[in-house]
Coordinates of C-alpha atoms in Angstrom, one line a residue:
M1 CA -0.2 0.0 -0.2
T2 CA 2.5 2.2 0.6
T3 CA 4.8 2.5 -2.0
S4 CA 2.4 3.8 -4.1
I5 CA 0.4 6.4 -2.6
T6 CA 1.7 9.7 -4.3
R7 CA 0.1 8.0 -7.5
R8 CA -2.7 6.4 -5.7
T9 CA -3.7 9.9 -3.7
T10 CA -2.9 11.9 -6.7
A11 CA -5.2 9.7 -9.0
A12 CA -7.5 9.6 -6.9
A13 CA -8.1 13.3 -5.2
L14 CA -8.1 14.5 -8.9
G15 CA -10.5 11.7 -10.0
L16 CA -13.1 12.5 -6.8
T17 CA -12.4 16.7 -7.9
A18 CA -13.5 15.7 -11.4
A19 CA -16.2 13.2 -10.7
L20 CA -17.5 16.9 -8.5
V21 CA -18.0 19.2 -11.5
L22 CA -21.3 20.7 -11.2
A23 CA -23.6 19.9 -14.2
A24 CA -26.7 21.3 -13.4
C25 CA -28.3 22.6 -9.7
G26 CA -31.9 21.1 -8.7
N27 CA -34.9 22.8 -8.2
P28 CA -37.8 21.9 -5.9
S29 CA -40.0 20.5 -8.4
D30 CA -38.0 17.9 -8.4
G31 CA -37.7 17.4 -4.6
G32 CA -34.4 19.2 -4.3
T33 CA -31.2 17.7 -6.7
T34 CA -27.7 18.4 -7.3
E35 CA -26.9 16.7 -10.3
V36 CA -22.6 16.4 -11.2
A37 CA -20.9 14.6 -13.6
A38 CA -19.6 11.3 -12.8
T39 CA -15.5 10.2 -13.8
S40 CA -17.5 7.8 -16.7
G41 CA -18.9 11.0 -18.0
S42 CA -22.3 10.4 -17.2
K43 CA -23.8 12.5 -14.7
T44 CA -25.2 11.3 -11.6
K45 CA -28.4 13.1 -10.1
I46 CA -27.4 13.6 -6.1
N47 CA -30.9 13.4 -3.6
L48 CA -30.8 16.4 -1.2
S49 CA -34.7 16.0 -0.1
P50 CA -35.5 13.9 3.1
D51 CA -37.1 10.9 1.0
Q52 CA -33.7 9.1 0.7
D53 CA -34.9 6.3 -0.6
R54 CA -31.9 4.6 0.3
V55 CA -29.8 1.5 -1.4
T56 CA -30.9 -1.2 1.1
T57 CA -29.2 -4.8 1.8
D58 CA -30.2 -8.4 3.4
K59 CA -29.4 -9.7 6.8
V60 CA -26.8 -11.9 6.9
D61 CA -27.6 -14.3 10.2
S62 CA -23.8 -15.7 10.2
I63 CA -22.5 -11.8 11.0
A64 CA -25.7 -10.5 12.8
V65 CA -25.2 -13.2 15.2
R66 CA -21.7 -12.2 16.2
V67 CA -22.6 -8.7 17.2
P68 CA -22.7 -8.5 21.1
E69 CA -25.6 -9.4 23.0
K70 CA -26.8 -6.6 24.4
I71 CA -27.1 -4.5 21.0
R72 CA -28.5 -7.9 19.4
K73 CA -31.2 -7.4 22.4
R74 CA -31.4 -3.7 21.8
G75 CA -32.3 -4.0 18.5
T76 CA -30.7 -1.0 17.4
L77 CA -27.1 -0.2 16.3
E78 CA -26.3 3.5 17.9
I79 CA -24.5 5.5 15.6
V80 CA -22.8 9.0 15.9
D81 CA -21.7 11.3 13.4
S82 CA -21.4 15.2 13.3
S83 CA -23.2 17.4 13.3
G84 CA -21.7 19.9 11.6
S85 CA -22.7 19.9 8.0
A86 CA -19.9 18.4 5.7
A87 CA -21.5 17.4 2.4
P88 CA -21.5 14.9 0.4
L89 CA -20.5 13.1 3.9
T90 CA -23.0 13.9 6.4
F91 CA -25.4 17.0 6.4
H92 CA -29.0 17.8 6.2
A93 CA -31.1 17.6 3.7
T94 CA -34.1 20.3 2.1
D95 CA -35.9 19.9 5.3
N96 CA -32.8 21.3 7.4
K97 CA -33.3 18.1 9.7
T98 CA -32.9 14.9 8.0
V99 CA -29.0 13.5 8.1
I100 CA -28.2 12.4 4.7
G101 CA -24.8 11.9 2.5
V102 CA -22.3 8.9 1.9
E103 CA -21.6 8.1 6.0
P104 CA -25.2 7.6 7.0
D105 CA -26.3 5.7 3.7
I106 CA -23.3 3.0 4.4
A107 CA -24.0 2.8 8.5
S108 CA -27.4 2.4 6.9
L109 CA -25.9 -1.2 4.5
V110 CA -23.9 -2.6 8.0
A111 CA -27.3 -2.1 10.4
D112 CA -29.1 -3.9 7.5
V113 CA -26.3 -6.9 6.9
L114 CA -26.3 -6.9 11.1
G115 CA -30.4 -6.9 11.4
L116 CA -30.4 -4.0 13.2
E117 CA -32.0 -0.6 12.9
L118 CA -30.1 2.1 12.5
H119 CA -30.3 5.2 14.9
I120 CA -28.3 8.0 13.8
N121 CA -27.0 10.3 17.0
T122 CA -25.6 13.8 15.4
V123 CA -23.0 15.5 17.7
S124 CA -20.0 18.0 17.4
W125 CA -16.8 16.6 16.6
E126 CA -15.5 16.1 20.2
N127 CA -18.6 14.6 21.6
I128 CA -18.3 12.2 18.8
F129 CA -15.4 10.0 21.1
V130 CA -17.2 11.3 24.4
G131 CA -19.5 9.4 23.5
L132 CA -17.7 6.1 22.6
D133 CA -15.8 6.2 25.2
S134 CA -19.0 5.9 27.7
A135 CA -20.6 3.6 25.7
K136 CA -23.2 5.3 24.7
Y137 CA -22.9 4.7 21.1
D138 CA -22.1 1.9 19.4
V139 CA -19.6 3.2 16.7
G140 CA -18.8 6.7 14.5
F141 CA -19.4 6.9 11.2
S142 CA -17.9 10.0 10.6
N143 CA -15.1 10.4 8.2
I144 CA -12.8 9.3 11.3
T145 CA -9.1 8.9 10.0
V146 CA -7.4 5.8 11.4
T147 CA -4.0 7.1 13.2
E148 CA -1.6 5.2 15.6
E149 CA -3.2 7.1 18.4
R150 CA -6.6 6.5 18.1
K151 CA -6.0 2.7 18.1
E152 CA -5.0 2.9 21.7
K153 CA -8.6 3.7 22.7
Y154 CA -10.5 2.4 19.8
D155 CA -10.5 -0.3 16.8
F156 CA -11.1 0.4 13.1
A157 CA -13.2 -1.2 10.1
T158 CA -11.9 0.3 7.1
Y159 CA -15.0 1.6 4.4
R160 CA -13.0 4.5 2.2
E161 CA -9.8 6.1 1.4
D162 CA -9.0 9.6 3.1
N163 CA -7.5 12.2 1.0
L164 CA -7.5 15.9 2.2
G165 CA -8.2 19.1 0.4
F166 CA -6.9 22.5 0.2
E167 CA -9.4 24.7 -1.0
A168 CA -8.2 28.6 -2.3
K169 CA -10.5 31.2 -3.3
K170 CA -11.2 30.7 -7.4
G171 CA -8.5 32.3 -9.1
S172 CA -6.0 32.1 -6.7
G173 CA -2.9 31.0 -8.1
L174 CA -2.1 28.7 -5.3
K175 CA -0.7 25.3 -6.1
I176 CA 0.0 23.1 -2.6
T177 CA 2.2 20.2 -3.5
G178 CA 4.0 20.7 0.4
A179 CA 5.2 22.1 3.8
E180 CA 6.9 24.8 1.8
D181 CA 4.2 25.4 -0.3
V182 CA 1.9 26.7 3.3
A183 CA 5.1 29.1 5.0
G184 CA 3.3 31.8 6.0
R185 CA -0.4 31.3 4.5
T186 CA -3.1 32.1 6.2
V187 CA -4.3 28.1 6.8
A188 CA -8.1 27.4 8.2
V189 CA -8.4 23.7 9.7
S190 CA -10.5 22.1 12.2
S191 CA -9.8 21.5 15.8
G192 CA -8.8 18.0 16.5
T193 CA -8.7 15.8 13.2
N194 CA -6.4 14.6 10.9
Q195 CA -6.0 17.9 8.9
E196 CA -4.7 19.9 11.9
K197 CA -2.6 17.1 12.5
L198 CA -0.9 17.5 9.4
L199 CA -1.2 21.3 9.0
V200 CA 0.9 21.4 12.4
Q201 CA 3.2 19.7 11.8
W202 CA 3.8 20.8 8.5
S203 CA 4.3 24.3 10.3
K204 CA 7.2 23.0 12.5
E205 CA 9.1 21.8 9.4
N206 CA 8.6 25.2 7.8
E207 CA 10.1 26.4 11.0
K208 CA 13.0 24.0 11.1
A209 CA 14.3 25.2 7.3
G210 CA 14.2 28.7 8.2
R211 CA 10.8 29.3 6.6
E212 CA 7.8 30.7 8.0
P213 CA 5.6 28.8 9.9
V214 CA 1.6 28.6 9.1
D215 CA -0.7 30.7 10.7
I216 CA -3.6 28.3 11.4
K217 CA -6.8 29.5 12.1
Y218 CA -10.3 27.9 13.5
Y219 CA -13.9 28.7 12.8
Q220 CA -16.7 27.6 14.5
N221 CA -19.0 26.7 11.7
E222 CA -17.7 26.2 7.9
S223 CA -20.1 29.0 7.0
D224 CA -17.7 31.7 9.0
T225 CA -14.7 29.6 7.2
Y226 CA -16.2 30.1 3.7
L227 CA -16.5 33.6 4.4
A228 CA -13.1 34.3 5.9
L229 CA -11.9 31.8 2.4
Q230 CA -14.1 34.9 0.4
S231 CA -12.9 38.1 1.9
G232 CA -9.3 37.0 1.9
R233 CA -8.6 36.8 5.8
I234 CA -7.2 33.2 4.9
D235 CA -5.3 31.9 2.0
L236 CA -6.9 28.5 2.4
Y237 CA -9.0 26.2 3.9
L238 CA -7.6 22.4 4.6
G239 CA -10.6 19.7 4.8
P240 CA -11.9 16.1 3.2
N241 CA -10.9 16.3 0.1
P242 CA -15.0 15.0 -0.9
T243 CA -16.3 18.2 1.1
A244 CA -14.0 20.5 -0.4
A245 CA -15.1 19.2 -4.7
Y246 CA -17.9 19.6 -3.3
H247 CA -18.3 22.8 -2.1
A248 CA -16.2 23.8 -4.9
A249 CA -18.0 22.5 -7.6
T250 CA -21.4 23.5 -6.1
T251 CA -20.8 27.1 -5.7
G252 CA -18.1 28.2 -8.2
K253 CA -16.4 30.3 -6.1
T254 CA -13.6 28.1 -4.7
E255 CA -11.2 25.8 -6.2
V256 CA -9.3 22.5 -4.6
V257 CA -5.5 23.6 -5.5
G258 CA -4.2 20.4 -3.6
H259 CA -4.4 17.2 -2.3
H260 CA -2.9 14.9 0.4
S261 CA -3.5 11.7 2.0
G262 CA -5.0 11.3 5.3
A263 CA -2.2 9.6 7.0
G264 CA 0.9 11.8 6.0
S265 CA 3.3 11.3 3.0
T266 CA 4.1 7.7 3.5
L267 CA 0.7 6.1 3.8
Q268 CA -2.8 5.8 2.7
G269 CA -5.0 7.3 4.7
L270 CA -9.0 5.3 5.6
I271 CA -11.6 6.3 7.2
A272 CA -13.1 4.0 9.4
A273 CA -15.8 2.5 11.3
T274 CA -14.6 3.3 15.1
T275 CA -15.9 1.4 17.7
K276 CA -14.6 1.2 21.3
K277 CA -11.4 -0.9 21.9
D278 CA -12.7 -4.2 22.9
S279 CA -16.2 -3.5 22.6
G280 CA -16.6 -7.0 20.6
L281 CA -17.6 -4.9 18.1
V282 CA -15.5 -3.9 14.9
E283 CA -15.2 -7.8 14.0
P284 CA -18.7 -8.2 12.3
L285 CA -18.7 -4.3 11.4
A286 CA -15.4 -5.3 9.2
A287 CA -17.4 -8.3 8.3
A288 CA -20.2 -6.4 7.7
L289 CA -19.0 -4.2 5.2
N290 CA -17.0 -6.8 3.1
E291 CA -20.2 -8.4 2.6
I292 CA -21.8 -4.8 1.5
I293 CA -18.7 -4.4 -0.6
D294 CA -18.8 -7.6 -2.4
N295 CA -22.5 -7.7 -3.0
G296 CA -22.3 -4.4 -4.9
T297 CA -24.1 -2.1 -2.5
Y298 CA -21.0 -0.6 -1.7
D299 CA -20.7 0.7 -5.0
K300 CA -23.8 1.6 -5.5
V301 CA -23.8 4.0 -2.3
L302 CA -20.3 5.7 -3.8
E303 CA -21.3 6.1 -7.1
R304 CA -25.1 7.8 -5.5
W305 CA -22.9 10.4 -3.7
G306 CA -20.1 10.9 -6.3
L307 CA -17.1 9.2 -4.5
S308 CA -16.7 5.8 -6.9
D309 CA -12.7 7.0 -6.1
E310 CA -12.6 6.5 -2.8
A311 CA -13.5 2.5 -2.7
V312 CA -11.4 0.5 -0.8
T313 CA -11.5 -3.5 -2.2
K314 CA -12.0 -4.7 1.4
S315 CA -12.4 -4.2 4.8
E316 CA -9.3 -3.9 7.2
I317 CA -9.3 -4.4 11.0
N318 CA -6.9 -1.6 13.0
P319 CA -4.6 -1.2 9.8
P320 CA -1.3 0.8 9.3
G321 CA -3.0 4.6 10.3
L322 CA -1.5 8.4 10.4
P323 CA 1.7 8.2 12.1
R324 CA 2.2 10.1 15.7
T325 CA 5.1 12.1 14.0
N326 CA 2.1 12.5 10.6
K327 CA 5.7 12.7 8.4

């Protein structure tokens, strides 16, 4: 996996950006949709309405029986994701209350395989982990990257590649390929994320090399970040590449000017279902994810959200993650 990181990540990230080129905006008469161009050259219509008509699959008894008894008796899979709007990962439908996106769709398929009713809990990013620690929630589906630090407290079952995107005001002329390109730049990032770790590490590398550090900024919400970007108060916003590409495509005001693996320069980052360590849930989660990968419903969900380029061929349990040094 590590030997082809540069080619693989660049191709995937560039493909995803292409996949999210806006073709047309939806309108209320068709229930609220956005149409984007798929990598094949065809068009994918993204349903933004509360009536999602999600892809479904059948229960697999041999996998469902492996779920911890407490959860089986309860009958629900308590998943948790971030309350922040991050299309096309997790965001609200046109009714401003129904949670939609690729993350809840994949979680829904997993719940189907496990024979459980999906119950979505949306909380602030930091409270995802607080809730997992206390066993209030069973599993996090919230674009959570596998990291070596997190593996001390959590078990992971992977289901997507993790690629980051640097977003700039359209026509900025910026191109970000490494630490030196953000030296002296003002860059916004979300606190407590692997994006932040990458940016902090790059800033330290710049200082060590005699360059200016990164001026890192934090905002309460996405709208404040994009206002700062448009007004020139920040040069860049570093976030998940799917959200950066989607925002750039649907607004036409920004552009993705650089990509990077979420696990650093030597390892392809991976997004994973996250559960409290030794909860007994990670193995059936991985088995359920492999079931939907094998039966094709996983591909249908990724295609539905224009994210086919982030597909994995199998779910892995606790693979190597973002190193502590983030180099």
